[in-house]
Short mmCIF file of C-alpha atoms in Angstrom, two decimals:
data_model
loop_
_atom_site.label_atom_id
_atom_site.label_comp_id
_atom_site.label_asym_id
_atom_site.label_seq_id
_atom_site.Cartn_x
_atom_site.Cartn_y
_atom_site.Cartn_z
CA MET M 1 95.29 114.53 93.25
CA VAL M 2 92.60 116.43 90.76
CA PRO M 3 90.97 119.50 92.59
CA GLY M 4 87.97 118.38 94.58
CA ASP M 5 89.55 114.79 95.24
CA ASP M 6 90.08 116.08 98.86
CA SER M 7 86.52 116.35 99.47
CA ILE M 8 85.09 113.57 97.98
CA LEU M 9 87.98 111.60 100.26
CA ALA M 10 86.45 113.25 103.60
CA HIS M 11 83.18 112.35 102.70
CA LEU M 12 83.81 108.52 102.19
CA ARG M 13 86.49 108.56 105.17
CA ARG M 14 83.72 109.75 107.41
CA GLY M 15 81.99 106.68 107.01
CA SER M 16 84.69 104.06 106.93
CA VAL M 17 87.68 104.75 108.83
CA GLU M 18 86.35 103.74 112.14
CA HIS M 19 85.64 100.21 110.55
CA CYS M 20 88.89 100.21 109.05
CA VAL M 21 90.43 100.93 112.69
CA LEU M 22 88.29 97.89 114.01
CA ALA M 23 89.55 95.99 111.01
CA LEU M 24 93.09 97.06 111.88
CA LEU M 25 92.62 95.47 115.23
CA ARG M 26 90.93 92.34 114.50
CA ASP M 27 93.89 90.20 114.66
CA GLY M 28 95.39 91.96 118.14
CA GLU M 29 96.29 95.02 119.82
CA ALA M 30 98.01 98.06 118.55
CA TYR M 31 99.10 101.20 120.02
CA GLY M 32 98.17 104.59 118.39
CA LEU M 33 101.01 105.29 116.69
CA ASP M 34 101.27 102.13 114.70
CA ILE M 35 97.37 102.42 113.79
CA ALA M 36 98.10 105.93 112.27
CA ALA M 37 101.07 104.86 110.32
CA ARG M 38 98.99 101.68 108.77
CA LEU M 39 96.04 103.88 108.08
CA GLY M 40 97.93 106.71 106.66
CA HIS M 41 100.55 104.85 104.56
CA ASP M 42 99.31 105.99 101.41
CA GLY M 43 97.34 109.34 102.44
CA VAL M 44 93.76 108.25 101.63
CA LEU M 45 92.49 106.60 105.00
CA LEU M 46 94.54 108.88 107.25
CA THR M 47 95.91 112.26 106.58
CA SER M 48 96.57 113.41 110.16
CA GLU M 49 97.11 111.75 113.44
CA GLY M 50 95.14 114.48 114.99
CA THR M 51 91.93 112.62 113.86
CA LEU M 52 92.66 109.35 115.09
CA TYR M 53 92.90 109.88 118.74
CA PRO M 54 89.28 111.46 118.89
CA LEU M 55 88.17 108.42 116.88
CA LEU M 56 89.82 106.02 119.32
CA SER M 57 88.34 107.71 122.04
CA ARG M 58 84.87 107.44 120.62
CA LEU M 59 85.42 103.82 119.68
CA ARG M 60 86.57 103.25 123.43
CA LYS M 61 83.27 104.96 124.86
CA GLN M 62 81.20 103.08 122.30
CA GLY M 63 82.82 99.58 123.97
CA LEU M 64 83.88 98.88 120.62
CA VAL M 65 87.76 98.72 121.92
CA GLU M 66 89.38 98.73 125.39
CA THR M 67 92.81 100.02 126.30
CA SER M 68 95.66 98.85 128.19
CA TRP M 69 98.84 100.79 129.12
CA ARG M 70 102.32 99.43 128.48
CA GLU M 71 105.81 100.35 129.00
CA SER M 72 107.62 101.39 126.43
CA PRO M 73 111.57 100.27 125.76
CA ALA M 74 112.06 103.79 124.23
CA GLY M 75 109.92 106.84 126.14
CA PRO M 76 106.78 107.02 128.21
CA PRO M 77 104.40 104.17 128.21
CA ARG M 78 101.87 103.48 125.38
CA ARG M 79 98.22 102.96 125.48
CA TYR M 80 97.30 99.80 123.30
CA TYR M 81 93.91 99.28 121.55
CA SER M 82 92.35 95.80 121.10
CA LEU M 83 88.89 94.87 119.91
CA THR M 84 86.15 93.98 122.55
CA PRO M 85 83.56 91.30 121.60
CA GLU M 86 81.08 94.13 120.55
CA GLY M 87 83.67 95.63 118.48
CA HIS M 88 84.11 92.32 116.47
CA ASP M 89 80.30 92.06 116.13
CA ALA M 90 80.49 95.87 114.78
CA LEU M 91 83.00 94.92 112.46
CA ALA M 92 81.36 91.75 111.21
CA ARG M 93 78.12 93.68 110.53
CA PHE M 94 79.88 96.49 108.26
CA THR M 95 81.91 94.02 106.57
CA THR M 96 78.64 92.22 105.19
CA VAL M 97 76.91 95.72 104.68
CA TRP M 98 79.91 97.40 103.08
CA ALA M 99 80.14 94.60 100.51
CA ARG M 100 76.75 95.16 99.49
CA PHE M 101 77.33 98.92 99.26
CA ARG M 102 80.59 98.56 97.33
CA ASP M 103 78.93 96.15 94.81
CA ALA M 104 75.97 98.66 94.46
CA VAL M 105 78.19 101.68 94.00
CA ASP M 106 80.56 99.94 91.28
CA SER M 107 77.63 98.48 89.41
CA THR M 108 76.13 102.01 89.34
CA LEU M 109 79.44 103.48 87.94
CA THR M 110 80.14 100.91 85.54
CA GLY M 111 76.55 100.74 84.41
CA SER M 112 76.10 97.21 84.77
CA PRO M 113 73.43 95.50 86.41
CA SER M 114 74.22 94.29 89.82
#
């Protein structure tokens, strides 16, 4: 990675990673470590599990996700996260806005008209 890339990625993550969490939960529930592994597999969207749990708590307080506890076959019970109807709506809105935003940025970066 080039020096300064971390700063750019941090700014880009700030506005999008919560919606990536919602997208991961679109098709069903998941527990925190699974979400962290899926987001962090390439080191771009998530660099530390420590940032995920406050985000999940915020999404729960906003009513976008709900939680349930399940016994684990190995270890303590796990907290599972799933989307609420409001979470599905927020993800749909973000997906629409993101496409317009992404296209505008790509158009500007490549110098081609949108």
